[in-house]
mmCIF file of C-alpha atoms and ligand atoms in Angstrom:
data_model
loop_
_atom_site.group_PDB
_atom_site.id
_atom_site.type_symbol
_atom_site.label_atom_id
_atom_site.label_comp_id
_atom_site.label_asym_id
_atom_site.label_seq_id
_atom_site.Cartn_x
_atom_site.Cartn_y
_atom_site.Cartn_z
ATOM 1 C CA UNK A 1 -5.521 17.925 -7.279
ATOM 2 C CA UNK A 2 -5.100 16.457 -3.893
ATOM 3 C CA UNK A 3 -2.405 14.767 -3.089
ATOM 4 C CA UNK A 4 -2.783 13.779 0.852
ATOM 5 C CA UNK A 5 -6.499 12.888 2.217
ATOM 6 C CA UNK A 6 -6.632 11.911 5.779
ATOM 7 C CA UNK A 7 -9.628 10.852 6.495
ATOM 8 C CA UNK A 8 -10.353 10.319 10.576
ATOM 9 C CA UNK A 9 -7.315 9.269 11.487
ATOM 10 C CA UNK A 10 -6.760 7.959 15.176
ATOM 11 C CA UNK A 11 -3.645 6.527 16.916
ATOM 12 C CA UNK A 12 -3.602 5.116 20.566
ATOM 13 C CA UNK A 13 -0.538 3.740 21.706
ATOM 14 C CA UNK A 14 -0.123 0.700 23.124
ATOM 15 C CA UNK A 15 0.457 2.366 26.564
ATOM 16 C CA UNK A 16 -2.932 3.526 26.276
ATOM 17 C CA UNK A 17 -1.984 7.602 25.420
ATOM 18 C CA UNK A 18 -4.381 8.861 21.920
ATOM 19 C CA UNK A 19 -1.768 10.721 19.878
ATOM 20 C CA UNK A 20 -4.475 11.283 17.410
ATOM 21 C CA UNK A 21 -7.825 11.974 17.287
ATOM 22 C CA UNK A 22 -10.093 11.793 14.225
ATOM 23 C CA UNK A 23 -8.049 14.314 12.191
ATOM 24 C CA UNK A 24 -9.251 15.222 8.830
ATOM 25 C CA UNK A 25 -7.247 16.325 6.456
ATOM 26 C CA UNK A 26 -6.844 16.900 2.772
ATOM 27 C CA UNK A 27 -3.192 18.834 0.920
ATOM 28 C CA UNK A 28 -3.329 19.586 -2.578
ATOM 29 C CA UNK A 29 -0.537 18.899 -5.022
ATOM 30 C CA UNK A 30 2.418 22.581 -4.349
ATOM 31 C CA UNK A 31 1.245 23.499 -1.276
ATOM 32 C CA UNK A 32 3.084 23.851 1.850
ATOM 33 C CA UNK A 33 1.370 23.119 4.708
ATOM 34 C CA UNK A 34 2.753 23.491 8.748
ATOM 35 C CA UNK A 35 1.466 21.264 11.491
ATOM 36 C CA UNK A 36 1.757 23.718 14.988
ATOM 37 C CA UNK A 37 1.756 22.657 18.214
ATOM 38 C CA UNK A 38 3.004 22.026 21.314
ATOM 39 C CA UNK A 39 5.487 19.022 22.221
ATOM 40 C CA UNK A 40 3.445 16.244 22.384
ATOM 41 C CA UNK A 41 0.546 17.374 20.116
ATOM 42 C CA UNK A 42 1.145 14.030 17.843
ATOM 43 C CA UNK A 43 2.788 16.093 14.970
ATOM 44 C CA UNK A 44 5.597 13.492 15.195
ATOM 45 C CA UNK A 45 2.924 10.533 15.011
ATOM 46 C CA UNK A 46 0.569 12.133 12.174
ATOM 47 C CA UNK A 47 3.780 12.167 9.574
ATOM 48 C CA UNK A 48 4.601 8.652 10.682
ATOM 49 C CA UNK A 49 1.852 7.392 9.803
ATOM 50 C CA UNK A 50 1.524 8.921 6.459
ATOM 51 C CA UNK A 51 5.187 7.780 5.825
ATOM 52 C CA UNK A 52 3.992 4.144 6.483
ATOM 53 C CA UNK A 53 5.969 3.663 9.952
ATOM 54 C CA UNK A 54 3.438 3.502 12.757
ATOM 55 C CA UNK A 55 -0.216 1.874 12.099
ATOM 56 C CA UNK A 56 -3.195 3.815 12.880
ATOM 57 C CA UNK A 57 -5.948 3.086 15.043
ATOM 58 C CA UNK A 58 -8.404 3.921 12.607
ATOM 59 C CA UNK A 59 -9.249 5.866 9.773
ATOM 60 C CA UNK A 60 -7.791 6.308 6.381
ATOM 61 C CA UNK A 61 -4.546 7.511 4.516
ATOM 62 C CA UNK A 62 -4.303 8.051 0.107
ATOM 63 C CA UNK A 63 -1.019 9.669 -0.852
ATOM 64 C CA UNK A 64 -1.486 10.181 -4.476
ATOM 65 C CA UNK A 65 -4.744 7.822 -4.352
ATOM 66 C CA UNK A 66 -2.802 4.953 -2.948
ATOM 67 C CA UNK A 67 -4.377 3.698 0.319
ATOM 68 C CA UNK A 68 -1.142 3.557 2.096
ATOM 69 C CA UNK A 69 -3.094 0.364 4.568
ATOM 70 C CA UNK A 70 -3.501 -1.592 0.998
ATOM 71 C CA UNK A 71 -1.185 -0.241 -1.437
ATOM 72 C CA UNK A 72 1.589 1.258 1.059
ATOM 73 C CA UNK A 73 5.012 0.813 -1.682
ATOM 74 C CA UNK A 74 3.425 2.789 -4.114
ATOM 75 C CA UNK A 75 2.368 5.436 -1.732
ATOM 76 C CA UNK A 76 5.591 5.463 -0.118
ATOM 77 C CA UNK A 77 7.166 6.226 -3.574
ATOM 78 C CA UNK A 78 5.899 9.658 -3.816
ATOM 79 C CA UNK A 79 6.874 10.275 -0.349
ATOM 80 C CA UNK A 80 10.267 11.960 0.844
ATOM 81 C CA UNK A 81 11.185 12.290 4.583
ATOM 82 C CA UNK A 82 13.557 14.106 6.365
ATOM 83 C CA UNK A 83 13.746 13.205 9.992
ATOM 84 C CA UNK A 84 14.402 15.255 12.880
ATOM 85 C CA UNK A 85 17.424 13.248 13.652
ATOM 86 C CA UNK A 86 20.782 13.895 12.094
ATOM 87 C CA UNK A 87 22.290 10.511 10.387
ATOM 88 C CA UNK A 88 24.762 10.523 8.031
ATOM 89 C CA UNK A 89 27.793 8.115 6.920
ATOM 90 C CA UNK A 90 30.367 10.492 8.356
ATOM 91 C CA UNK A 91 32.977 9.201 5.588
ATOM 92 C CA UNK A 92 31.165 8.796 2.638
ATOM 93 C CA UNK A 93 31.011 12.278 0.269
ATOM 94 C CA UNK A 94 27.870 14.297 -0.105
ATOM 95 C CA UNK A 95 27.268 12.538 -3.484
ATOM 96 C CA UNK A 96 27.831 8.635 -2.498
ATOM 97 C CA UNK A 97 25.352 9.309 0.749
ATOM 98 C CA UNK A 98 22.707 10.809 -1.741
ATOM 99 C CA UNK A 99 23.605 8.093 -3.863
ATOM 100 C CA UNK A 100 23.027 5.168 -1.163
ATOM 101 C CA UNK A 101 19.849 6.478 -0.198
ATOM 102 C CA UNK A 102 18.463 5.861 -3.453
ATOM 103 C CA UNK A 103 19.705 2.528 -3.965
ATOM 104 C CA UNK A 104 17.745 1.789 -0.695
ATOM 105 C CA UNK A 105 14.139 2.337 -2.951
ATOM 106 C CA UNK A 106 15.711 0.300 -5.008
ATOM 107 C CA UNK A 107 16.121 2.133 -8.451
ATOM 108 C CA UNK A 108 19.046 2.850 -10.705
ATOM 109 C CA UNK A 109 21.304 6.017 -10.083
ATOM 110 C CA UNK A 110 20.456 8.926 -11.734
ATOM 111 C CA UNK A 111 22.949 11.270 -11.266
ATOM 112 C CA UNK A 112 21.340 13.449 -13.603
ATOM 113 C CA UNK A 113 18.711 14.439 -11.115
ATOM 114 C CA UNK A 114 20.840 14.133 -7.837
ATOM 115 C CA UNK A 115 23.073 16.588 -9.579
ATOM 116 C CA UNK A 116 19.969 19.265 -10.070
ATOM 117 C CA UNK A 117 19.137 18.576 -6.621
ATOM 118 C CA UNK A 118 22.334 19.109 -5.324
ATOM 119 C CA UNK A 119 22.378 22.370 -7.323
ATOM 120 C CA UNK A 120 19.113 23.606 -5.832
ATOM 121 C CA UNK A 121 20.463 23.243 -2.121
ATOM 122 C CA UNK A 122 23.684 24.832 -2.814
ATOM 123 C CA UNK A 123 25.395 21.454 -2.107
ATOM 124 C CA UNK A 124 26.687 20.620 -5.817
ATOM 125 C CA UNK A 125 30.427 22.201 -4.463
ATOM 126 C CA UNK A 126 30.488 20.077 -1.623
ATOM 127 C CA UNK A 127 29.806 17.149 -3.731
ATOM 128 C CA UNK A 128 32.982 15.651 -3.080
ATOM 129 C CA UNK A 129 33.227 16.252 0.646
ATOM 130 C CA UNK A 130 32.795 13.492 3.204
ATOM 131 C CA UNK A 131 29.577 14.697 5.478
ATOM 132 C CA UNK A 132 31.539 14.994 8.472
ATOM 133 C CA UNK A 133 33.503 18.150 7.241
ATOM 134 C CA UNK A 134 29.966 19.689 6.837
ATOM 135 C CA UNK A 135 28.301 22.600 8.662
ATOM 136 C CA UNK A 136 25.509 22.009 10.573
ATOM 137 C CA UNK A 137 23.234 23.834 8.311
ATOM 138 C CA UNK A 138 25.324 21.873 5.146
ATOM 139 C CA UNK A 139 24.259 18.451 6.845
ATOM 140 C CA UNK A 140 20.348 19.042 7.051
ATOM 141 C CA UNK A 141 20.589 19.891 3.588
ATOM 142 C CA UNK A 142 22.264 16.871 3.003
ATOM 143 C CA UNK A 143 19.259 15.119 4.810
ATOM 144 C CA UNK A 144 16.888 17.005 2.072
ATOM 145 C CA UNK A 145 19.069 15.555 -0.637
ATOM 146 C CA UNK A 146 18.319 12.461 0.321
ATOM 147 C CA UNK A 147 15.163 12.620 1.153
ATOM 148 C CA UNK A 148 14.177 14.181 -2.428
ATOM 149 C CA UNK A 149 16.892 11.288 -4.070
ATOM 150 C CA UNK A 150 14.065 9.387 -5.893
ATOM 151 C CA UNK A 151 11.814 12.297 -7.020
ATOM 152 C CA UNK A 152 8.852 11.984 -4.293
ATOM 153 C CA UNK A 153 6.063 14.471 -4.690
ATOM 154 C CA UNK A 154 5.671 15.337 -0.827
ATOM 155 C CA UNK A 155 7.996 16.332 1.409
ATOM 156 C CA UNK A 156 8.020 15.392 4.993
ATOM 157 C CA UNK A 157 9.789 17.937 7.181
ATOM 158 C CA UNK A 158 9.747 17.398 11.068
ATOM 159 C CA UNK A 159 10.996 19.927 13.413
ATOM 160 C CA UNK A 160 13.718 20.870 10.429
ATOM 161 C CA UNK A 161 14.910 24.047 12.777
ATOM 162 C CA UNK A 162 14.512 22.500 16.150
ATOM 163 C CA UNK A 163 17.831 23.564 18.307
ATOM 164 C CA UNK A 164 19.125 25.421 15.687
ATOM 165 C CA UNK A 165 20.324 28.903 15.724
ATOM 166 C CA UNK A 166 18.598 31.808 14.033
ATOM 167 C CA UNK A 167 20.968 31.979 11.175
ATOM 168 C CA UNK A 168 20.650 28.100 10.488
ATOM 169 C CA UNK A 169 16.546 28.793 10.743
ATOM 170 C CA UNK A 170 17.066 31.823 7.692
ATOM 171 C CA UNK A 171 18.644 28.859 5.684
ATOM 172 C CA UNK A 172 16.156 26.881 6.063
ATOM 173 C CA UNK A 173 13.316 28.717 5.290
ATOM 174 C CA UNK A 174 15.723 30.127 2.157
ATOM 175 C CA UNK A 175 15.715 25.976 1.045
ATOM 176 C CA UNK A 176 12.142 25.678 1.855
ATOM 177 C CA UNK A 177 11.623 28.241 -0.719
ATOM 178 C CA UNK A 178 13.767 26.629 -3.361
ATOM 179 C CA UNK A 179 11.558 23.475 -3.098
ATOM 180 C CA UNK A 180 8.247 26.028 -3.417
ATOM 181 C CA UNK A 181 9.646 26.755 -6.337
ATOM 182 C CA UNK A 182 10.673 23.653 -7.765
ATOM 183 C CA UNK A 183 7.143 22.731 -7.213
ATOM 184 C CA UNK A 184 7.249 19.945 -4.566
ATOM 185 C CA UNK A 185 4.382 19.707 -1.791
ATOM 186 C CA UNK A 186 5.985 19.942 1.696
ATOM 187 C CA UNK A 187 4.152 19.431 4.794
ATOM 188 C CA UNK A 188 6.667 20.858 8.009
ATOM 189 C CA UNK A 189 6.424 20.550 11.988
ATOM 190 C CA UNK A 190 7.211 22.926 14.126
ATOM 191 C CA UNK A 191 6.627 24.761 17.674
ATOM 192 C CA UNK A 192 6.928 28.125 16.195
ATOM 193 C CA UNK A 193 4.408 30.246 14.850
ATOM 194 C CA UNK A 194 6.503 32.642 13.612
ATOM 195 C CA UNK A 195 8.251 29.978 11.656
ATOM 196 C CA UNK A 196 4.570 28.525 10.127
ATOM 197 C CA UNK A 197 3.727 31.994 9.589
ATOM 198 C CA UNK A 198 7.212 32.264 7.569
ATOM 199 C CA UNK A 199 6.799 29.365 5.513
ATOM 200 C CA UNK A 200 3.136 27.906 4.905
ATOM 201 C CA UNK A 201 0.560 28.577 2.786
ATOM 202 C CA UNK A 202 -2.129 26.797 4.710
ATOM 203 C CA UNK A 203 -1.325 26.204 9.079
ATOM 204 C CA UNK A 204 -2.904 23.425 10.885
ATOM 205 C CA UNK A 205 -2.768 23.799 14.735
ATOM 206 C CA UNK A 206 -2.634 20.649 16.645
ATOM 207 C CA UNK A 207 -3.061 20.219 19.901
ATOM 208 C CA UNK A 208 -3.844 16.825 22.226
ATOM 209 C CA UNK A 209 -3.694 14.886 19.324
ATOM 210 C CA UNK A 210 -6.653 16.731 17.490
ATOM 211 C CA UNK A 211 -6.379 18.984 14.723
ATOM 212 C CA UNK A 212 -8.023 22.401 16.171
ATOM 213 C CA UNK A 213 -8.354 24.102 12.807
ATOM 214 C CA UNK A 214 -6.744 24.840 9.470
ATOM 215 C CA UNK A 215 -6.458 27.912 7.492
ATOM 216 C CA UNK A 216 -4.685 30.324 4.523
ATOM 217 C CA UNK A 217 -1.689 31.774 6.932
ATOM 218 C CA UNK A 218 -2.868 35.260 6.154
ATOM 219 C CA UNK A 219 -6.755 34.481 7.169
ATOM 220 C CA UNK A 220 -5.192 33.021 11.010
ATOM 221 C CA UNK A 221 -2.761 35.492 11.258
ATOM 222 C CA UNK A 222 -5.214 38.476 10.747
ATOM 223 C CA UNK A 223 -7.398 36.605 13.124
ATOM 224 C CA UNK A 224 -4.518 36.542 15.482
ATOM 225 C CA UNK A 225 -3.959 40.019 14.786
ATOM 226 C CA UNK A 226 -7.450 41.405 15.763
ATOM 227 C CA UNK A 227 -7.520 39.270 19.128
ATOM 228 C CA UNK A 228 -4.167 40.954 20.307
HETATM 229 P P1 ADP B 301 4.755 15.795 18.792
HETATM 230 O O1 ADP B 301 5.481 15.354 17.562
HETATM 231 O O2 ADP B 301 3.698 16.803 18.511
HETATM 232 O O3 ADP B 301 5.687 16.241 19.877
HETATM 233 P P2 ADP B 301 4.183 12.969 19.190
HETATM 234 O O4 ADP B 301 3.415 12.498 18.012
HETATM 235 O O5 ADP B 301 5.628 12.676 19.243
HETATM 236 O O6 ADP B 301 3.954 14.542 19.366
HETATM 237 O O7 ADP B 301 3.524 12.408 20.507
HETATM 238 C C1 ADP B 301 2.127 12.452 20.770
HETATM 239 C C2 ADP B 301 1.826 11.682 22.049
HETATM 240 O O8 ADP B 301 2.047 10.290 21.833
HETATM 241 C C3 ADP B 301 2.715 12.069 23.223
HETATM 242 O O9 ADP B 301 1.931 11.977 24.403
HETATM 243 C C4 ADP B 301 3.777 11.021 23.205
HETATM 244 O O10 ADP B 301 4.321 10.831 24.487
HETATM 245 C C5 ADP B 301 3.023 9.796 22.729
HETATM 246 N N1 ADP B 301 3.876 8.851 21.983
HETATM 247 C C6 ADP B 301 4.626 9.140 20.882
HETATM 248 N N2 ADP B 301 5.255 8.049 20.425
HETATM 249 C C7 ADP B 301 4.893 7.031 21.248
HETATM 250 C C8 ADP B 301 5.199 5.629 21.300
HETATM 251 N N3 ADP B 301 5.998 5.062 20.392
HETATM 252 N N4 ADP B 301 4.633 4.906 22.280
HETATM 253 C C9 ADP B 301 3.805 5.465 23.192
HETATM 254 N N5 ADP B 301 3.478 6.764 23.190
HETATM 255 C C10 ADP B 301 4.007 7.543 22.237
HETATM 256 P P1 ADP B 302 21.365 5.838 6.162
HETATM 257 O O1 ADP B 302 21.905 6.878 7.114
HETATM 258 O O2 ADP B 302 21.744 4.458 6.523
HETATM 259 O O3 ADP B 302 21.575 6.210 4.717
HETATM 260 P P2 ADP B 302 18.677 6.634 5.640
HETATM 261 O O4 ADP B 302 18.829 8.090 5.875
HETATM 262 O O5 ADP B 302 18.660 6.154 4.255
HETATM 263 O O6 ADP B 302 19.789 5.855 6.421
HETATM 264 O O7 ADP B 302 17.376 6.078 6.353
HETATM 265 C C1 ADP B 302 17.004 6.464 7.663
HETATM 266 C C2 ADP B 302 15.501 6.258 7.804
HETATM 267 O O8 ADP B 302 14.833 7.265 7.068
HETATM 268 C C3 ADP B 302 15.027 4.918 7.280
HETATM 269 O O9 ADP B 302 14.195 4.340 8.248
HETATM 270 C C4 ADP B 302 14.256 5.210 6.015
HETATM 271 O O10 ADP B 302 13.043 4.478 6.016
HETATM 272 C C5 ADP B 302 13.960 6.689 6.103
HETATM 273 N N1 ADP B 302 14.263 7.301 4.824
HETATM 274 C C6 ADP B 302 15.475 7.509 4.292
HETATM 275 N N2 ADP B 302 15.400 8.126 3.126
HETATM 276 C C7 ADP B 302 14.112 8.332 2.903
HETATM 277 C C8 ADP B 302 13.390 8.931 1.852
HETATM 278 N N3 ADP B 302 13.985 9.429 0.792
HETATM 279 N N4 ADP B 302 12.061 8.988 1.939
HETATM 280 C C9 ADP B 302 11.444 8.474 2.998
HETATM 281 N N5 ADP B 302 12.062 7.899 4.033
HETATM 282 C C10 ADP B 302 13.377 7.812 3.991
#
Protein backbone atom coordinates (compact mmCIF):
# COMPACT_ATOMS: atom_id res chain seq x y z
CA UNK A 1 0.00 0.00 0.00
CA UNK A 2 1.26 3.48 -0.35
CA UNK A 3 2.33 5.17 2.25
CA UNK A 4 3.70 8.74 0.83
CA UNK A 5 1.70 10.41 -2.28
CA UNK A 6 3.01 13.69 -3.36
CA UNK A 7 0.99 14.99 -5.57
CA UNK A 8 2.48 18.36 -7.53
CA UNK A 9 4.19 19.69 -4.99
CA UNK A 10 5.79 23.29 -5.42
CA UNK A 11 7.78 25.48 -2.97
CA UNK A 12 8.99 29.12 -3.75
CA UNK A 13 10.66 30.84 -1.13
CA UNK A 14 9.91 33.94 0.01
CA UNK A 15 13.12 35.33 -1.64
CA UNK A 16 11.61 34.39 -4.76
CA UNK A 17 14.08 30.98 -5.50
CA UNK A 18 11.45 27.59 -6.60
CA UNK A 19 12.98 24.79 -4.53
CA UNK A 20 10.32 22.64 -5.97
CA UNK A 21 8.65 22.14 -8.91
CA UNK A 22 5.50 20.04 -9.43
CA UNK A 23 7.08 16.81 -8.12
CA UNK A 24 5.04 13.74 -8.16
CA UNK A 25 5.58 11.21 -6.11
CA UNK A 26 4.13 8.11 -4.59
CA UNK A 27 6.43 5.38 -1.80
CA UNK A 28 4.86 2.30 -0.86
CA UNK A 29 4.80 0.92 2.65
CA UNK A 30 9.08 -1.13 3.09
CA UNK A 31 10.60 0.53 0.52
CA UNK A 32 13.62 2.56 0.59
CA UNK A 33 13.74 5.18 -1.58
CA UNK A 34 17.00 7.88 -2.25
CA UNK A 35 16.44 11.43 -3.36
CA UNK A 36 19.97 12.33 -5.62
CA UNK A 37 21.12 15.42 -6.43
CA UNK A 38 23.20 18.11 -6.37
CA UNK A 39 23.44 20.77 -3.39
CA UNK A 40 20.69 22.81 -3.84
CA UNK A 41 18.36 20.42 -5.77
CA UNK A 42 15.53 21.00 -2.88
CA UNK A 43 16.14 17.47 -1.36
CA UNK A 44 16.43 19.35 1.97
CA UNK A 45 13.01 21.26 1.24
CA UNK A 46 10.97 18.13 -0.24
CA UNK A 47 11.49 16.14 3.34
CA UNK A 48 10.54 19.32 5.14
CA UNK A 49 7.68 19.58 3.86
CA UNK A 50 6.53 16.09 4.24
CA UNK A 51 7.72 16.33 7.93
CA UNK A 52 5.25 19.30 8.35
CA UNK A 53 8.06 22.15 8.77
CA UNK A 54 7.99 24.36 5.71
CA UNK A 55 4.49 25.04 3.78
CA UNK A 56 4.26 24.35 0.21
CA UNK A 57 3.37 26.48 -2.52
CA UNK A 58 1.04 24.16 -3.89
CA UNK A 59 0.11 20.77 -4.32
CA UNK A 60 -0.62 17.95 -2.01
CA UNK A 61 1.00 15.71 0.79
CA UNK A 62 -0.96 12.10 2.49
CA UNK A 63 1.43 10.25 4.77
CA UNK A 64 -0.55 7.24 5.60
CA UNK A 65 -3.81 8.98 4.01
CA UNK A 66 -3.54 11.93 6.29
CA UNK A 67 -3.42 15.21 4.30
CA UNK A 68 -0.58 16.56 6.25
CA UNK A 69 -2.26 20.57 5.14
CA UNK A 70 -5.60 19.27 7.12
CA UNK A 71 -4.76 16.53 9.33
CA UNK A 72 -0.85 17.31 9.88
CA UNK A 73 -0.56 15.54 13.91
CA UNK A 74 -1.70 12.43 12.71
CA UNK A 75 0.51 12.41 9.73
CA UNK A 76 3.35 13.53 11.66
CA UNK A 77 2.84 10.44 13.94
CA UNK A 78 3.94 7.96 11.48
CA UNK A 79 6.79 10.08 10.61
CA UNK A 80 10.46 9.76 12.09
CA UNK A 81 13.26 12.27 11.19
CA UNK A 82 16.72 12.31 11.57
CA UNK A 83 18.30 15.58 10.68
CA UNK A 84 21.47 16.31 9.14
CA UNK A 85 22.54 18.19 12.15
CA UNK A 86 24.07 16.55 15.17
CA UNK A 87 22.07 17.56 18.57
CA UNK A 88 22.27 15.78 21.48
CA UNK A 89 22.07 16.54 25.43
CA UNK A 90 25.79 15.95 25.85
CA UNK A 91 25.08 14.74 29.62
CA UNK A 92 22.14 12.88 29.52
CA UNK A 93 22.77 8.78 28.77
CA UNK A 94 21.86 7.19 25.50
CA UNK A 95 18.62 5.90 27.15
CA UNK A 96 17.23 9.26 28.96
CA UNK A 97 17.92 11.24 25.39
CA UNK A 98 15.83 8.43 23.59
CA UNK A 99 13.63 8.70 26.37
CA UNK A 100 13.06 12.67 26.15
CA UNK A 101 12.45 12.55 22.64
CA UNK A 102 9.47 10.59 23.10
CA UNK A 103 7.99 12.45 25.79
CA UNK A 104 8.18 15.39 23.26
CA UNK A 105 5.10 13.42 21.03
CA UNK A 106 3.73 13.26 24.02
CA UNK A 107 3.15 9.48 24.89
CA UNK A 108 4.08 7.29 27.80
CA UNK A 109 7.62 5.57 27.93
CA UNK A 110 7.90 2.40 26.60
CA UNK A 111 11.02 1.11 27.35
CA UNK A 112 10.03 -2.06 26.01
CA UNK A 113 10.40 -0.86 22.48
CA UNK A 114 13.30 1.73 23.02
CA UNK A 115 15.11 -1.25 24.39
CA UNK A 116 14.54 -3.38 20.90
CA UNK A 117 15.53 -0.36 19.17
CA UNK A 118 18.47 0.18 20.97
CA UNK A 119 19.30 -3.50 20.33
CA UNK A 120 18.88 -3.19 16.57
CA UNK A 121 21.51 -0.23 16.34
CA UNK A 122 23.99 -1.87 18.48
CA UNK A 123 23.44 0.91 21.09
CA UNK A 124 21.69 -1.28 23.97
CA UNK A 125 25.60 -1.41 25.71
CA UNK A 126 25.96 2.11 25.59
CA UNK A 127 22.69 2.56 27.20
CA UNK A 128 24.08 4.00 30.16
CA UNK A 129 26.62 6.33 28.60
CA UNK A 130 26.16 10.09 28.49
CA UNK A 131 26.18 10.99 24.47
CA UNK A 132 29.18 12.96 24.71
CA UNK A 133 31.51 9.89 25.35
CA UNK A 134 30.07 8.61 21.99
CA UNK A 135 31.76 8.00 18.63
CA UNK A 136 30.79 9.86 15.90
CA UNK A 137 29.25 6.99 14.16
CA UNK A 138 27.62 5.96 17.97
CA UNK A 139 25.93 9.54 17.98
CA UNK A 140 24.04 9.36 14.50
CA UNK A 141 22.77 6.23 15.69
CA UNK A 142 21.70 7.82 18.62
CA UNK A 143 19.87 10.39 16.29
CA UNK A 144 18.04 7.13 14.63
CA UNK A 145 17.02 6.09 18.10
CA UNK A 146 15.30 8.90 18.51
CA UNK A 147 13.95 9.46 15.59
CA UNK A 148 12.30 5.78 15.52
CA UNK A 149 11.34 6.49 19.64
CA UNK A 150 7.54 6.48 18.96
CA UNK A 151 7.27 3.72 16.30
CA UNK A 152 6.80 5.99 12.99
CA UNK A 153 6.36 4.05 9.79
CA UNK A 154 8.75 6.31 7.56
CA UNK A 155 11.95 7.25 8.08
CA UNK A 156 13.39 10.52 7.10
CA UNK A 157 17.13 10.38 6.50
CA UNK A 158 18.93 13.60 5.17
CA UNK A 159 22.44 13.59 4.10
CA UNK A 160 22.98 10.71 7.04
CA UNK A 161 26.83 10.27 5.63
CA UNK A 162 27.55 13.80 4.67
CA UNK A 163 31.34 14.62 5.99
CA UNK A 164 31.76 11.41 7.23
CA UNK A 165 34.52 9.06 6.60
CA UNK A 166 34.25 5.87 4.59
CA UNK A 167 34.20 3.62 7.54
CA UNK A 168 31.38 5.75 9.30
CA UNK A 169 29.46 5.53 5.61
CA UNK A 170 29.86 1.23 5.87
CA UNK A 171 27.98 1.73 9.26
CA UNK A 172 25.54 3.39 8.01
CA UNK A 173 24.48 1.62 5.22
CA UNK A 174 25.02 -1.67 7.76
CA UNK A 175 21.99 0.32 10.06
CA UNK A 176 20.12 1.18 7.02
CA UNK A 177 19.89 -2.44 6.47
CA UNK A 178 18.79 -3.33 9.96
CA UNK A 179 15.77 -0.96 9.50
CA UNK A 180 15.09 -2.87 5.83
CA UNK A 181 14.75 -5.54 7.78
CA UNK A 182 12.78 -4.50 10.57
CA UNK A 183 10.43 -3.41 7.94
CA UNK A 184 10.33 0.42 8.23
CA UNK A 185 9.99 2.67 4.94
CA UNK A 186 13.00 5.05 4.73
CA UNK A 187 13.31 7.70 2.27
CA UNK A 188 17.41 9.06 2.36
CA UNK A 189 19.27 12.20 0.73
CA UNK A 190 22.30 12.15 -0.56
CA UNK A 191 24.97 13.52 -3.26
CA UNK A 192 26.29 10.15 -3.95
CA UNK A 193 25.28 7.77 -6.39
CA UNK A 194 27.25 5.20 -5.30
CA UNK A 195 25.67 5.54 -1.92
CA UNK A 196 21.78 5.46 -3.61
CA UNK A 197 23.00 2.72 -5.63
CA UNK A 198 24.14 1.00 -2.16
CA UNK A 199 21.07 1.46 -0.37
CA UNK A 200 17.69 2.06 -2.40
CA UNK A 201 15.37 0.09 -3.92
CA UNK A 202 13.78 2.75 -6.04
CA UNK A 203 16.32 6.35 -6.86
CA UNK A 204 14.75 9.59 -7.59
CA UNK A 205 17.16 12.16 -9.18
CA UNK A 206 16.46 15.70 -8.41
CA UNK A 207 17.74 18.39 -9.85
CA UNK A 208 16.57 22.42 -9.87
CA UNK A 209 13.94 21.59 -7.73
CA UNK A 210 12.23 19.04 -10.20
CA UNK A 211 12.19 15.48 -9.89
CA UNK A 212 13.98 14.25 -13.32
CA UNK A 213 12.93 10.63 -13.02
CA UNK A 214 12.49 7.65 -10.74
CA UNK A 215 13.36 4.11 -11.11
CA UNK A 216 14.20 0.27 -9.60
CA UNK A 217 18.16 1.01 -8.81
CA UNK A 218 19.05 -1.91 -11.01
CA UNK A 219 16.83 -0.57 -14.17
CA UNK A 220 19.03 3.22 -13.79
CA UNK A 221 22.06 1.69 -13.06
CA UNK A 222 22.04 -0.67 -16.16
CA UNK A 223 20.95 2.38 -18.01
CA UNK A 224 23.93 4.11 -16.61
CA UNK A 225 25.91 1.23 -17.45
CA UNK A 226 25.16 1.07 -21.26
CA UNK A 227 25.72 4.99 -21.69
CA UNK A 228 29.36 4.66 -20.23
P1 LIG B 1 19.24 20.45 -1.17
O1 LIG B 1 18.75 19.83 0.10
O2 LIG B 1 19.04 19.58 -2.35
O3 LIG B 1 20.66 20.93 -1.05
P2 LIG B 1 17.48 22.66 -0.51
O4 LIG B 1 16.09 22.13 -0.45
O5 LIG B 1 18.20 22.88 0.76
O6 LIG B 1 18.35 21.73 -1.47
O7 LIG B 1 17.48 24.02 -1.31
C1 LIG B 1 16.81 24.21 -2.55
C2 LIG B 1 16.88 25.68 -2.95
O8 LIG B 1 16.09 26.46 -2.06
C3 LIG B 1 18.29 26.26 -2.88
O9 LIG B 1 18.41 27.21 -3.93
C4 LIG B 1 18.30 26.94 -1.55
O10 LIG B 1 19.22 28.01 -1.54
C5 LIG B 1 16.88 27.43 -1.42
N1 LIG B 1 16.43 27.51 -0.01
C6 LIG B 1 16.44 26.50 0.90
N2 LIG B 1 15.93 26.89 2.07
C7 LIG B 1 15.58 28.19 1.91
C8 LIG B 1 14.97 29.17 2.77
N3 LIG B 1 14.62 28.88 4.02
N4 LIG B 1 14.75 30.39 2.25
C9 LIG B 1 15.08 30.70 0.98
N5 LIG B 1 15.64 29.82 0.13
C10 LIG B 1 15.89 28.58 0.58
P1 LIG C 1 16.48 17.63 21.61
O1 LIG C 1 17.93 17.62 21.20
O2 LIG C 1 16.10 18.83 22.40
O3 LIG C 1 16.03 16.32 22.19
P2 LIG C 1 15.04 16.75 19.31
O4 LIG C 1 16.11 15.94 18.69
O5 LIG C 1 13.99 16.06 20.06
O6 LIG C 1 15.68 17.84 20.24
O7 LIG C 1 14.33 17.68 18.24
C1 LIG C 1 15.05 18.38 17.25
C2 LIG C 1 14.11 18.65 16.08
O8 LIG C 1 13.89 17.44 15.39
C3 LIG C 1 12.75 19.18 16.51
O9 LIG C 1 12.45 20.30 15.72
C4 LIG C 1 11.77 18.07 16.27
O10 LIG C 1 10.61 18.58 15.63
C5 LIG C 1 12.50 17.13 15.33
N1 LIG C 1 12.33 15.77 15.80
C6 LIG C 1 12.89 15.22 16.89
N2 LIG C 1 12.56 13.95 17.02
C7 LIG C 1 11.79 13.67 15.98
C8 LIG C 1 11.13 12.50 15.55
N3 LIG C 1 11.19 11.37 16.22
N4 LIG C 1 10.41 12.55 14.43
C9 LIG C 1 10.32 13.68 13.75
N5 LIG C 1 10.93 14.82 14.09
C10 LIG C 1 11.64 14.83 15.20
Amino acid sequence: AAIIEIENLSKQYRGGTKALNDVSLTIEEGEIIALLGPNGAGKTTLISIICGLVVPTGGAVRVGGHDIATDWRAARRLIGLVPQEIALEPFETVMNSVRFTRGLYGEGSDDAWIGQVLRSLALWDKRDTPTKELSGGMKRRVLIAKALAHRPKVLFLDEPTAGVDVALRREMWQVVEQLRRDGVTIILTTHYLEEAEEMADRIGVIDRGRLLLIKPTAELMGEFGKKT
